[in-house]
Every structure is written in C-alpha cells, then in structure tokens.
Short mmCIF file of C-alpha atoms in Angstrom, two decimals:
data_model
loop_
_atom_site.label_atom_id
_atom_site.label_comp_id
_atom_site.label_asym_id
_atom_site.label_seq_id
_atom_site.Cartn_x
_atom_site.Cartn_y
_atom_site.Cartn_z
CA UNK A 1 0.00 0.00 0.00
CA UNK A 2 1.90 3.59 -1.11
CA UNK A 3 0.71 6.59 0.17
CA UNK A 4 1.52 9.70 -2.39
CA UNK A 5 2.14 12.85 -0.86
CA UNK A 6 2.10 15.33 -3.74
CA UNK A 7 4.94 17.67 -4.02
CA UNK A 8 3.93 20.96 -6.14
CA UNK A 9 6.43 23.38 -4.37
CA UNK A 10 3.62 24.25 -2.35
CA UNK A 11 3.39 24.45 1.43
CA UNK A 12 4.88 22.73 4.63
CA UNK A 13 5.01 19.05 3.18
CA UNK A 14 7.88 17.79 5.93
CA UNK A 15 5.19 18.63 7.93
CA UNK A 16 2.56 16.70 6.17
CA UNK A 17 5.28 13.65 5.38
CA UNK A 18 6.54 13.07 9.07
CA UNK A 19 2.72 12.89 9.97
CA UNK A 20 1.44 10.56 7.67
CA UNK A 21 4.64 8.25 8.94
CA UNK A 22 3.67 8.35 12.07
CA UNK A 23 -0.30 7.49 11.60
CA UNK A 24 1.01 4.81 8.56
CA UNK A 25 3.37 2.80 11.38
CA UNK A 26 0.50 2.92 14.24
CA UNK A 27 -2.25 1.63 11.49
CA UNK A 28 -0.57 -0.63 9.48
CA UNK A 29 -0.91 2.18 6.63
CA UNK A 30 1.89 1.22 4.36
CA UNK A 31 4.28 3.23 2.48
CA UNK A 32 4.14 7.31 2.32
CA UNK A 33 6.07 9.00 -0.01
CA UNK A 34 6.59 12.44 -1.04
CA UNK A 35 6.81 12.90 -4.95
CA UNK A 36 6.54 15.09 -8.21
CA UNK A 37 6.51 12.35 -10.35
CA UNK A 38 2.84 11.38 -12.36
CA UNK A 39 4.44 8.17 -12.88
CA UNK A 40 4.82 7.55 -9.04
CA UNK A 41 1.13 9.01 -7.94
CA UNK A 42 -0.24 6.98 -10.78
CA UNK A 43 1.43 3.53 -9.12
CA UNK A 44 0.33 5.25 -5.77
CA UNK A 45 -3.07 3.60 -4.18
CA UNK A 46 -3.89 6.52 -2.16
CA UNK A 47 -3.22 10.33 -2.87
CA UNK A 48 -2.90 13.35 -0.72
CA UNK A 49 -2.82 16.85 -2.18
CA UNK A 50 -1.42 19.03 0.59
CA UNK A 51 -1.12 22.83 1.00
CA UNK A 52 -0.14 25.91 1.72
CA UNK A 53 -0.41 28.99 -0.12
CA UNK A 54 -2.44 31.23 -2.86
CA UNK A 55 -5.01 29.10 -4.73
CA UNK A 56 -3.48 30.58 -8.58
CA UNK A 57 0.15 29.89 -7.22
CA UNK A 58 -1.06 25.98 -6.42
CA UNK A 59 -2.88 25.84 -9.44
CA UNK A 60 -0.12 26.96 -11.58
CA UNK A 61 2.49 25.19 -10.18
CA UNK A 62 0.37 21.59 -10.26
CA UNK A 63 -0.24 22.54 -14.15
CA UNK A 64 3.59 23.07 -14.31
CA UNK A 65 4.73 20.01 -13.71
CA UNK A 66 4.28 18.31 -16.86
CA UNK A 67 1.13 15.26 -16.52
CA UNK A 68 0.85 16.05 -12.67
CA UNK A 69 -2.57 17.43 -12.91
CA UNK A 70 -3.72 14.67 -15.33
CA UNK A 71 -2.16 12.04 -13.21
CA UNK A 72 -4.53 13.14 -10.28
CA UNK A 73 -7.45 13.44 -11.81
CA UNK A 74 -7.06 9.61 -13.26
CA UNK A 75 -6.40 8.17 -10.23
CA UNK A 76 -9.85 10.03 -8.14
CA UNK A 77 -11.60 8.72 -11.71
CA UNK A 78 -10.52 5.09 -10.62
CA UNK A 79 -11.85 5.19 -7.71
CA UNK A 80 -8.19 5.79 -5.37
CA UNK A 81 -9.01 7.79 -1.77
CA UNK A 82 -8.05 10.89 -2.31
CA UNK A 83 -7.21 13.42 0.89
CA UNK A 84 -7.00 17.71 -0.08
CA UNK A 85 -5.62 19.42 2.42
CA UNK A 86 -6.12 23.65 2.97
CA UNK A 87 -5.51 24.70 -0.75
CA UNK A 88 -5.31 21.02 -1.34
CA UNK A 89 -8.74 21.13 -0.30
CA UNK A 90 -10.14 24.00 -2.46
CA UNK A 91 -8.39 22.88 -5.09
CA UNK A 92 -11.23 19.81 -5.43
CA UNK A 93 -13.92 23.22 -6.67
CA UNK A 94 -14.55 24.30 -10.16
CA UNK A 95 -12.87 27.81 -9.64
CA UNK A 96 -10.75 29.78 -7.52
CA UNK A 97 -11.42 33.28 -7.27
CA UNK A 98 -7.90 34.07 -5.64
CA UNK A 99 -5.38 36.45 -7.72
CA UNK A 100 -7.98 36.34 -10.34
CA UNK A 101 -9.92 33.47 -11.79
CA UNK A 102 -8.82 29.69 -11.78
CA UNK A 103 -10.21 26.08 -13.04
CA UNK A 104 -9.30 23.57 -10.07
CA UNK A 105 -10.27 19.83 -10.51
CA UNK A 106 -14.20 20.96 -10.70
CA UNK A 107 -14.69 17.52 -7.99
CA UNK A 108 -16.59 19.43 -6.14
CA UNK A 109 -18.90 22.10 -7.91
CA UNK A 110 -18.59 25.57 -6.19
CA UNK A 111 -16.28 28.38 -5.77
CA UNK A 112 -13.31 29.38 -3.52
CA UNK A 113 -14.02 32.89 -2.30
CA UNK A 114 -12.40 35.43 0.11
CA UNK A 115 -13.79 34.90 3.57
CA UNK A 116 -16.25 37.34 4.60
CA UNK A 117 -17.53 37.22 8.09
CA UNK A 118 -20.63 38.70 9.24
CA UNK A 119 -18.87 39.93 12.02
CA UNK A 120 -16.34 43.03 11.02
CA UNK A 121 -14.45 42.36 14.02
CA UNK A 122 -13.01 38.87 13.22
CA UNK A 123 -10.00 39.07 11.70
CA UNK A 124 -8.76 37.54 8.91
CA UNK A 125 -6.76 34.98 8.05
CA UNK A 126 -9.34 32.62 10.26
CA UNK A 127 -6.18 31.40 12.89
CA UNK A 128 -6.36 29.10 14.95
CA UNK A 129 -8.04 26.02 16.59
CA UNK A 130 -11.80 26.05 15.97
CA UNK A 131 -14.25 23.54 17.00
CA UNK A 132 -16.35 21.14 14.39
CA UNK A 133 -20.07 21.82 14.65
CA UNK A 134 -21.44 18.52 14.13
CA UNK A 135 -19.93 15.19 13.60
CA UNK A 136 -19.88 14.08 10.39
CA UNK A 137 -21.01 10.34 9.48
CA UNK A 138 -17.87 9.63 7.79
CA UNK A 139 -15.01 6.96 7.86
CA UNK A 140 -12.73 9.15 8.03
CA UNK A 141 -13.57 11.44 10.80
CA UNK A 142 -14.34 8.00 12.74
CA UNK A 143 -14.13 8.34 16.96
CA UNK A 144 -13.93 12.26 16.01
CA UNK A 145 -16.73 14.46 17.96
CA UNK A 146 -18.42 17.54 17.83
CA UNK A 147 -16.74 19.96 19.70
CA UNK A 148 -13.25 18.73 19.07
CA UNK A 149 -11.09 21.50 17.56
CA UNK A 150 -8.90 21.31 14.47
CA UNK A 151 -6.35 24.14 13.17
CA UNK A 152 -7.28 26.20 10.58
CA UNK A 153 -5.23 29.07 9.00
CA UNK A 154 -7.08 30.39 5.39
CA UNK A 155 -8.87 33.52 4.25
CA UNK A 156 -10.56 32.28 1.11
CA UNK A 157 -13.04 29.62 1.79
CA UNK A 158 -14.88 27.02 -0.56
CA UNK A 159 -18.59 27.59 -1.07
CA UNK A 160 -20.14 24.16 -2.35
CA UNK A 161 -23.24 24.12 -4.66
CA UNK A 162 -24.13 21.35 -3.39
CA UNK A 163 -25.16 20.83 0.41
CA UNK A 164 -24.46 17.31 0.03
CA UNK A 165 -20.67 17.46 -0.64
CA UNK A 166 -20.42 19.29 2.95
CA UNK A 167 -18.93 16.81 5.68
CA UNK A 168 -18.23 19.00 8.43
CA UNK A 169 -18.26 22.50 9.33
CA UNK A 170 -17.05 25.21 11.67
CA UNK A 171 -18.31 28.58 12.94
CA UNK A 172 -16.39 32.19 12.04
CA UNK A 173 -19.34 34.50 11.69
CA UNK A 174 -21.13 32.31 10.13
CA UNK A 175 -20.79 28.89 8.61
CA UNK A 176 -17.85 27.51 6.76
CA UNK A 177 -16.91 24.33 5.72
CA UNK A 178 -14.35 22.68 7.14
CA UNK A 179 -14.52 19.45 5.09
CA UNK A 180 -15.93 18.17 2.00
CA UNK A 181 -16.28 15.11 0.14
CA UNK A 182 -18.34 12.30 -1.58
CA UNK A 183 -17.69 8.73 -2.86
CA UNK A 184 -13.56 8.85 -2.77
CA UNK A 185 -12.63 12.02 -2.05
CA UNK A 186 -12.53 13.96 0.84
CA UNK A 187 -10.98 17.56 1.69
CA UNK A 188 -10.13 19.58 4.75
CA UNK A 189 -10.09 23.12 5.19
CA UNK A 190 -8.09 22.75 8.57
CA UNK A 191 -4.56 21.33 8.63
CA UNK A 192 -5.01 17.76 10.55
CA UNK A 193 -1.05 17.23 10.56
CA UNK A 194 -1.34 20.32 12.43
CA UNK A 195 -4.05 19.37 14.64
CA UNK A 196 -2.22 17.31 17.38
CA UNK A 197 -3.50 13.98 18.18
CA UNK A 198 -7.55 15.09 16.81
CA UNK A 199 -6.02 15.39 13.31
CA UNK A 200 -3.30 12.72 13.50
CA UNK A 201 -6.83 10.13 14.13
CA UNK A 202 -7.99 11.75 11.29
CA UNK A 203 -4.53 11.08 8.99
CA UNK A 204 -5.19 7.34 10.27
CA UNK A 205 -8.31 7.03 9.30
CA UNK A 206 -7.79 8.26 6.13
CA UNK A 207 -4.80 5.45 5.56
CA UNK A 208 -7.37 3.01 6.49
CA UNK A 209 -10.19 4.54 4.05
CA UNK A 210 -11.55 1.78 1.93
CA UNK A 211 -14.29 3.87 -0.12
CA UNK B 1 -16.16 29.04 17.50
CA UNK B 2 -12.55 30.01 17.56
CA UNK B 3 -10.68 29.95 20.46
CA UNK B 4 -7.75 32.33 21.80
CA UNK B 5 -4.44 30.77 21.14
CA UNK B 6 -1.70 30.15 23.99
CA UNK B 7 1.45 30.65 22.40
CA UNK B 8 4.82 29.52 24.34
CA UNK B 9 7.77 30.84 23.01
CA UNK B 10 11.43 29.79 22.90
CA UNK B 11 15.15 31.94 22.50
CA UNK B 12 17.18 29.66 20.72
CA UNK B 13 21.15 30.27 20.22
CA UNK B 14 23.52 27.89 18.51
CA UNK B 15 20.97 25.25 18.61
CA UNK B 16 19.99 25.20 22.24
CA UNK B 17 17.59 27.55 24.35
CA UNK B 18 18.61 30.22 26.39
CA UNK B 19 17.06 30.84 29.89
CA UNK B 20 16.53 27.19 30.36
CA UNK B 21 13.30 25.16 30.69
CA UNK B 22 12.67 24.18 33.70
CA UNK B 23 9.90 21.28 33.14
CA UNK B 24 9.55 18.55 35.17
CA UNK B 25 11.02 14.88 33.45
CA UNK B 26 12.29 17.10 30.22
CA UNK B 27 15.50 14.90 29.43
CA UNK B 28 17.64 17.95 28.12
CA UNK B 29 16.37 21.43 29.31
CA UNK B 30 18.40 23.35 26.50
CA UNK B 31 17.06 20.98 23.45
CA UNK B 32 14.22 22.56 21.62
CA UNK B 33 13.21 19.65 20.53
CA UNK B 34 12.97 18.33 24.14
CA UNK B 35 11.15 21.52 25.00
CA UNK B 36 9.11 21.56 21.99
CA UNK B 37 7.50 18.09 23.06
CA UNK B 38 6.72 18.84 26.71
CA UNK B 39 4.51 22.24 25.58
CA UNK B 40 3.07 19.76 22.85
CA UNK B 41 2.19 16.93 24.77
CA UNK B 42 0.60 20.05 27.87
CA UNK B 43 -1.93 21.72 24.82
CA UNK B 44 -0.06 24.55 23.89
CA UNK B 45 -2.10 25.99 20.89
CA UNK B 46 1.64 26.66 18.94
CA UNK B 47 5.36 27.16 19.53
CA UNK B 48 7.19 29.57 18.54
CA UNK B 49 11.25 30.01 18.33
CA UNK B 50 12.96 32.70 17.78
CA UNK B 51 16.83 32.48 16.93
CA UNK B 52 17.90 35.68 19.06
CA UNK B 53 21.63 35.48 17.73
CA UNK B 54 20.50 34.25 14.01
CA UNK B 55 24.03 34.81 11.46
CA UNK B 56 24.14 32.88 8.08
CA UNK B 57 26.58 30.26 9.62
CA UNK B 58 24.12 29.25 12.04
CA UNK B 59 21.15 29.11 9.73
CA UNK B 60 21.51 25.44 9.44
CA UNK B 61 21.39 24.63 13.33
CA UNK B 62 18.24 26.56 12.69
CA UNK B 63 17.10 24.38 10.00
CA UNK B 64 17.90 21.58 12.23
CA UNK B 65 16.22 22.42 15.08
CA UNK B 66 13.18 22.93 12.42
CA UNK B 67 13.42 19.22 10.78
CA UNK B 68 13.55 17.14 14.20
CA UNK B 69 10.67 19.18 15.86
CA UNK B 70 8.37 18.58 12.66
CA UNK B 71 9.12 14.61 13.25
CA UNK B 72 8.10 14.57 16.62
CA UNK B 73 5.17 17.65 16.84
CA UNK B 74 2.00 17.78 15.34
CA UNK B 75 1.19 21.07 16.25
CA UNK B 76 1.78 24.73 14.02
CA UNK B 77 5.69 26.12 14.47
CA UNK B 78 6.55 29.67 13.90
CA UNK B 79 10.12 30.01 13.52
CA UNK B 80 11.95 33.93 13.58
CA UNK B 81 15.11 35.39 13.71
CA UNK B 82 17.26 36.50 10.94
CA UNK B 83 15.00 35.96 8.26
CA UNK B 84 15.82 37.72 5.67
CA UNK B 85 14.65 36.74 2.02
CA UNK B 86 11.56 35.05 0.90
CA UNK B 87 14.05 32.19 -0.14
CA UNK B 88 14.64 31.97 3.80
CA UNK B 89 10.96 31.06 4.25
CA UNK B 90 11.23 28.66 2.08
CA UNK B 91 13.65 27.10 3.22
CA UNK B 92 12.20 27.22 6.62
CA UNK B 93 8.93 25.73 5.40
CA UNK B 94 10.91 23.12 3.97
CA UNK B 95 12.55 22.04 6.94
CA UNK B 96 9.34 22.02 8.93
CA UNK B 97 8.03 25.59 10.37
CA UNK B 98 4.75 26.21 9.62
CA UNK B 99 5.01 30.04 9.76
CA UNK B 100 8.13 32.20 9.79
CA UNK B 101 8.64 36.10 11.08
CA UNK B 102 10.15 38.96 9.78
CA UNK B 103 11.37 41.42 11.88
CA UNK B 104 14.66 43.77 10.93
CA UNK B 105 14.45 43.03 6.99
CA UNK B 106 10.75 43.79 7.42
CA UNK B 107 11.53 47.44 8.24
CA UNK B 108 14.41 48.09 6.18
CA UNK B 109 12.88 46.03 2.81
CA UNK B 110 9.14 46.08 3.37
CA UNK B 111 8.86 44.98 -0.10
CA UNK B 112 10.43 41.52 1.12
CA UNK B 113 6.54 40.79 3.23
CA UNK B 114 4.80 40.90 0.35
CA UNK B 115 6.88 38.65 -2.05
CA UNK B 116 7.12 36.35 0.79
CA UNK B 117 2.97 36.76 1.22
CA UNK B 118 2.17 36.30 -2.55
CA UNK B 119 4.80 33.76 -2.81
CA UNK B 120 3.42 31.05 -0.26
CA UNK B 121 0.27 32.76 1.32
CA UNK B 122 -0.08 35.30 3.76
CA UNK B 123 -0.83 32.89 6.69
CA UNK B 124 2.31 32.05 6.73
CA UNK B 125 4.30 34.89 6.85
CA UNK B 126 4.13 36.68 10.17
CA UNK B 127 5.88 40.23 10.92
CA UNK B 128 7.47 40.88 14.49
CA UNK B 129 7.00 44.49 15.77
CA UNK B 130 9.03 45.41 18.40
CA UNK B 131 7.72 48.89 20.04
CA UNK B 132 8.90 51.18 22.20
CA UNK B 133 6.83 53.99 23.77
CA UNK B 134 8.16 57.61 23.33
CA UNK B 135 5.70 59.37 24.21
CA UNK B 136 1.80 58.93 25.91
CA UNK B 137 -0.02 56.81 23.13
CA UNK B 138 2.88 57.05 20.41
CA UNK B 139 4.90 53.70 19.84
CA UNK B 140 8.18 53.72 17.79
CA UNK B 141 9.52 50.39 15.81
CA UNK B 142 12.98 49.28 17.10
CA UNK B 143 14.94 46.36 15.42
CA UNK B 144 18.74 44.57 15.89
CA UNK B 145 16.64 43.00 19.42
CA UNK B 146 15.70 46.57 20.54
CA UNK B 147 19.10 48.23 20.22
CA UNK B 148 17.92 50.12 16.80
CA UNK B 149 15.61 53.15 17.01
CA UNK B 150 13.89 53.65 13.35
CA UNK B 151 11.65 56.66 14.05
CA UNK B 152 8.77 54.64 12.56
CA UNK B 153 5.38 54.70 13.92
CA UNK B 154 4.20 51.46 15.37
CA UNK B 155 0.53 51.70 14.64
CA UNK B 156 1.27 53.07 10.58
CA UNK B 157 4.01 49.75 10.22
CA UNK B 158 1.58 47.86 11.16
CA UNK B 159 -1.57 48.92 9.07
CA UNK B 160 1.48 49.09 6.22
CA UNK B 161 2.87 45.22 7.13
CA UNK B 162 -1.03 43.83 6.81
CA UNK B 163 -1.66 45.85 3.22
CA UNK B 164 1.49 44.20 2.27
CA UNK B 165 0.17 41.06 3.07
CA UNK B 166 1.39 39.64 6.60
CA UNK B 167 -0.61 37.03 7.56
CA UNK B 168 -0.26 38.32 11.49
CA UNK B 169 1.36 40.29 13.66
CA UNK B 170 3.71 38.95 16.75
CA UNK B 171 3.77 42.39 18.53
CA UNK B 172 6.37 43.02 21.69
CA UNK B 173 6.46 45.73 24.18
CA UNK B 174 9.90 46.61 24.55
CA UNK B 175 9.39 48.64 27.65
CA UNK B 176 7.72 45.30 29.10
CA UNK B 177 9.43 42.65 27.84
CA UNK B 178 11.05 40.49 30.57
CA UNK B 179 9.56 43.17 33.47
CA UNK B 180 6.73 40.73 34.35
CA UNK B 181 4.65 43.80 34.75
CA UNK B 182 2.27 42.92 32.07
CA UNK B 183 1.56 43.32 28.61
CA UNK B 184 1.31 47.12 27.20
CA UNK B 185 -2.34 47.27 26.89
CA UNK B 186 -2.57 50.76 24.93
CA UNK B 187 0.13 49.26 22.65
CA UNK B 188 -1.86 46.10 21.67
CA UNK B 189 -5.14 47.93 21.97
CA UNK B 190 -3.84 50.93 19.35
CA UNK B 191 -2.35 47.75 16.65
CA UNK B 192 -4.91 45.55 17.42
CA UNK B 193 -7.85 48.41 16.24
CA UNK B 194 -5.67 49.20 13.50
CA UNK B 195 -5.14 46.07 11.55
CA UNK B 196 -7.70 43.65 10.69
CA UNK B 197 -5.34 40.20 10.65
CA UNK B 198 -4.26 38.59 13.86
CA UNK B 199 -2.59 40.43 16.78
CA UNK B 200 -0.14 37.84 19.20
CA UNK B 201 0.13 39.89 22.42
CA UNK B 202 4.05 39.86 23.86
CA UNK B 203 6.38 40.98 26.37
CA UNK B 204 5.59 41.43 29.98
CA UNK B 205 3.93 38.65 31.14
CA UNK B 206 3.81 38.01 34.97
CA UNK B 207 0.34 36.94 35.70
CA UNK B 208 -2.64 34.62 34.17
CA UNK B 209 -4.54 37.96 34.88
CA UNK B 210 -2.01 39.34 32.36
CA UNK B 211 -3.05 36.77 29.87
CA UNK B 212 -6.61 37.85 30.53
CA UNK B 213 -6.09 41.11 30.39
CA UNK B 214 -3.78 41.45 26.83
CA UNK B 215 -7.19 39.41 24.86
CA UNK B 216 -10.08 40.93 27.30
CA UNK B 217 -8.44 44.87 27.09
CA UNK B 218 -5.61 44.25 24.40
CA UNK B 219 -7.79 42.88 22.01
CA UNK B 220 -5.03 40.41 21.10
CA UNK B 221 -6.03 37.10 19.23
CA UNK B 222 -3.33 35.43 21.32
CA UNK B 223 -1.27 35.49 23.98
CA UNK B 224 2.22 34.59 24.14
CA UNK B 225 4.83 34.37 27.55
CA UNK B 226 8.22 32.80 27.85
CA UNK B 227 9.11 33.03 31.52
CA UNK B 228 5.94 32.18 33.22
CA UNK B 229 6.16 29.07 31.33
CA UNK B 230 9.74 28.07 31.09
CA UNK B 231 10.38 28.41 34.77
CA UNK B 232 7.06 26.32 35.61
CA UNK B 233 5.05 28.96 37.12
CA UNK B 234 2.29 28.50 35.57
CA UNK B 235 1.33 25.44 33.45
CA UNK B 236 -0.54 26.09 29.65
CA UNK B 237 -3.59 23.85 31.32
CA UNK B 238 -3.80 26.48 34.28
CA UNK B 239 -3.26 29.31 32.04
CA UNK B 240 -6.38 27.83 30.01
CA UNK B 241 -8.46 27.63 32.90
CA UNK B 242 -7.68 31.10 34.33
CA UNK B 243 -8.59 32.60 30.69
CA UNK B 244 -11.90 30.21 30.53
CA UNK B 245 -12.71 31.28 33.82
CA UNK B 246 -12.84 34.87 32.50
CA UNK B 247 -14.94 34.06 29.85
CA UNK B 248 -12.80 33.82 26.78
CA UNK B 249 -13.10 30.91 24.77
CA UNK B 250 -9.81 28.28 24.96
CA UNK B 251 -9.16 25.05 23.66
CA UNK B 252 -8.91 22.66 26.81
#
C-alpha cells in the first residue's frame, strides 16, 4: 500500500510527510512517499494533495509540472481515496477566485471565495483552533466528535453548490466548511497534521479509508 | 467558534535555548526539541522560536532544530530570527516551520513581506513588531533585538505590514518585555484596532490575569509568555483555565 504525498512546491510538506509516517506505522498504513513524479502518484493507491499557499500559485504550479494534474485526476476517476488538504482542499472546486480566476479539478462544484464574516471584528486569516459543529457520518472522521477543535489558517473559503458534498463544518461569523467530500474524495479546510493527536486520528483514518 | 491561542515561546542560540526550561522529566532542558514536546504533549495551541543570535553560519542549526521538531510535533511552528529573504521562508517551510517572522528586513525592505505573502500565502508569513513607547499613546519600531531606534510609527508599520500582506502580527512591548509587569495594553489595543489580521500579544507577562487582560483589554487574538512558562510557574492547562474562567473561549 503507497501513500503519495504530492509535491507541487507548495506548502509545509515535511510537515505533512513526518505525519502521515507516524499514523502509517501505528495503522498498518503502508508506504508514504513524497513525490513530483505522475508516474509515481499513478502507481500510488492513495493520494494526498497538501497545502499551503495562494489558490493561482497551487494551481499553476500543479499545471507546471508536466502530466501532474492529469495524473490526479485519473487516479480520483478510478476510484483511489483521495485526501485535499487547505488549498489542497479547495483545489477539489470548479474555480478559484484568488489572484484572479482559476479552473481547479471541478470535484466538487462551487467556488473558492475570500472569507467574509458577518462579524467586522473577526479578523482575517481565520487562525487558529476552531471547534467542528457537528460530527460528520464519515469513515474518516471515525471516533472524532463535535466539539473537538482542528487548526485552521485560510482567508478564502470554498462555497459548495451542493449541500451534500459538505462533511463537516465550523463557525467564524457564520458557517464555513471545514470538510468536504463524496464517494472517494474527501478535503479539509483545517490542517489535521497540524491538529495534534484530533487530526493525527484523522490522517489514520484516512490510511485506512476503503471507499 | 474560535478559540484564543496560547502561544509559548522559545530563545534559541547555537541550537539550544537560552534561559533554560525548567519542566519537570524534560531529558535535556536546552534541546528545543525536548522543549518543543513537553509544551506539545501540555496543549499549547503553537510554539514559537525565535533564533535571538541568528548569522548565516548558524542558519543550518536553525534548520535543524526545524526538521527534528516537525518529526516529533504535530502542532503549528513559527520560527523567527534573521529571516531575511523570501528564499529563507522557504527554506524554513521546507525544513518544517509552519510560519516564519520577519522582523529587521521587514523594516528596512518592506517589499520583502509581500513577495514572501504572494509567494506562499499570507498565513504564513508573520511580521514581528518590536515597540517602544516615546511618548503617551505614540509607539516607535525598534529592530537589531531593541538596540535600533527607526523613528517609525508602530501603529502606521503595522496597518502598512497587513496591506502588504502579513498574515499576522507577533507584537512586543519593549518597555515590558522580561519586566513581568504585564503586557502594554494601549500598545496592543492601538495595533490591534488598526489592523484587521491577527494580533499575538508579547512581552511582559507576569500573571494569568495578564493573559486575561492582553485578549479581554488588548484585544489580542493570542497570547504569548516565555518566563511564566519556562520556569514552571504556571502550566498552559492552568493558564487555560484562568482565561476560561474569565470568559474567553480556549481550547482545553
């Protein structure tokens, strides 16, 4: 079982890499590596998009590297699990509407906009360790509750046309989604290899995902 | 709902942390690392280090210190001192921090914040403002660790540092810092109003009523301390409780 941890010059990926190790040697989760390479996510049975950063930066750089965007997109179309994490994450909609306007894998349908609170004095970015609203009925936040916090750090947000590709959400003047998903894919606004042992559960259930 | 961040922080030199740690069962007292898993494993919210004698030839004791904490914490990093380039952040972010400061090159290039900012996001580039009062409700920027007087304006380099894109600011009373006398509340009151990203209250904590006081009249959206800390005063879980107990939201 090999664990792909894509590598588009984007974000904290030692981060993301030393996390996944841990959760793969406590579950039994097999391999994890970190890679550019299409031919490597493509042999890959499980594929994790991390991130950090501007959605148009992300977006350019995955289109950069030549069949890495393809190689993605074939292995969610057979069916693979497939984890987005932060820009990861919004990088599942049909556009982002950071530093202009951007195609992302159009998984999910809906936009990634700035965040707009209805409360002027929250502050953006949204920083910090929020707690999930509900608990989503989901392998892969299994033994994960309402009320338990996760770290987030984003000011654009994705905003889902469809209700039922929301999994989990959190409250910053108002709702935002903090995860979405259907059949193999799943994303996560927050950062779980961030989110001490709440979001390490979460990187193991996610390595045992069978969708 | 969002809660109000406990941030400990760390002065690292050569490698090792100055002042000392004095935790209970921590194997080495001047590893980072060491220290790094103790405040992970009691709920601090993040860490923070911040290289106080940062030259090029140390960078990569910097870089190291970076690497083994990412293999051992799961928990966000913020890593300062001598940073100078947005290649530096890179770097950094490579070797595992999850946000890095500017500080001096911030004040002398503040061009560098926002090609670090719309190079790899604003939430992760935070700038550290080190303030000095000169006169009733007027703050001045000082850099080189205080020594530096820049005739800036706190409150204006701060609204500046946000329109440039910082992520958040790490701001530091130098008239408190180390006094245990409290934060400067006008200080973090005056940025805090002024800027709408993130405002990390520092210098002068001596109390958990301090802590209280730097979100409740500072309007900080965290709280950092060293001493109180380090020296086992206070633990993050009591800190927590003290701050819940006056009705601002933690994570416990």
């Amino acid at each position: 079982m090999i664990t792909a941890i894509v590598d588009y010059n984007s974000g904290n990926l030692r981060s993301a890499e030393k996390s996944f190790q841990r959760m793969a040697s406590e579950v039994g989760g097999g391999d994890i590596i970190v890679t550019d390479d299409p031919d490597q996510v493509r042999r890959a049975d499980r594929v994790v998009l991390p991130g950090v950063g501007a959605f148009a930066d992300c977006r350019s750089e995955l289109g950069a590297i030549n069949g890495l965007f393809g190689a993605i997109e074939d292995k969610v179309k057979a069916g693979n699990p497939f984890l987005g994490i932060c820009v990861g994450m919004q990088m599942m909609a049909t556009w982002g509407r950071e530093h202009g306007n951007h195609t992302g894998f159009d998984w999910i349908k809906g936009e990634v906009v700035a965040l707009t609170p209805n409360d002027p004095a929250l502050k953006i970015p949204h920083m910090g360790w929020n707690s999930l609203n509900q608990t989503p009925d989901h392998p892969v936040f299994d033994g994960i509750s309402a009320g338990d916090h996760m770290y987030f750090v984003h000011s654009y947000h994705l905003v889902p046309e469809n209700p039922e590709d929301i999994v989990a959400t959190v409250d910053y003047g108002g709702d935002i989604i903090a995860a979405v998903g259907r059949d193999n894919i799943i994303g996560t606004q927050f950062h779980p290899e961030k989110s001490q042992a709440t979001g390490l559960r979460l990187i193991g259930n996610f390595l045992k995902w069978a969708p | 709902m969002l809660k109000t961040r406990i941030i400990p922080c760390l002065d690292v030199k050569d490698g090792r942390v100055v002042k000392g740690v004095n935790f209970v069962d921590l194997i080495d007292a001047g590893d980072p690392v060491e220290s790094a898993k103790a405040y992970d494993a009691a709920g601090a919210d993040e860490l923070c280090f911040l290289d106080i004698a940062a030259t090029v030839e140390n960078r990569g004791t910097m870089f190291d210190v970076a690497r083994r904490t990412a293999e051992q914490c799961f928990m966000p990093l913020t890593i300062g001192g001598g940073v100078r380039s947005p290649d530096d952040v890179r770097n950094l972010l490579l070797a595992g921090a999850d946000k890095v400061s500017f500080n001096s090159a911030a004040v002398a290039n503040p061009d560098v914040v926002a090609q670090s900012a719309n190079r790899f996001g604003s939430q992760c580039i935070v700038v550290a403002i080190d303030a000095k009062t000169v006169s009733p409700g007027k703050w001045e920027i000082f850099t080189h660790g205080g020594r530096k007087g820049t005739g800036i304006d706190a409150v204006e380099f701060a609204k500046d540092m946000a329109a440039k894109g910082a992520g958040e600011i790490l701001l530091t009373s130098m008239d408190r810092d180390g006094t245990r006398a409290g934060f400067n509340l006008p200080l973090t009151r005056a940025i805090s109003d002024a800027v709408n990203i993130p405002v990390i209250a520092s210098g002068g904590v001596g109390t958990l009523d301090h802590l209280v006081d730097g979100v409740t009249q500072g309007g900080a959206s965290a709280v950092l301390a060293a001493s109180i800390f380090h020296f086992g005063d206070f633990t993050i879980q009591e800190a927590k409780q003290h701050m819940q107990a006056a009705g601002i939201p933690v994570r416990l």
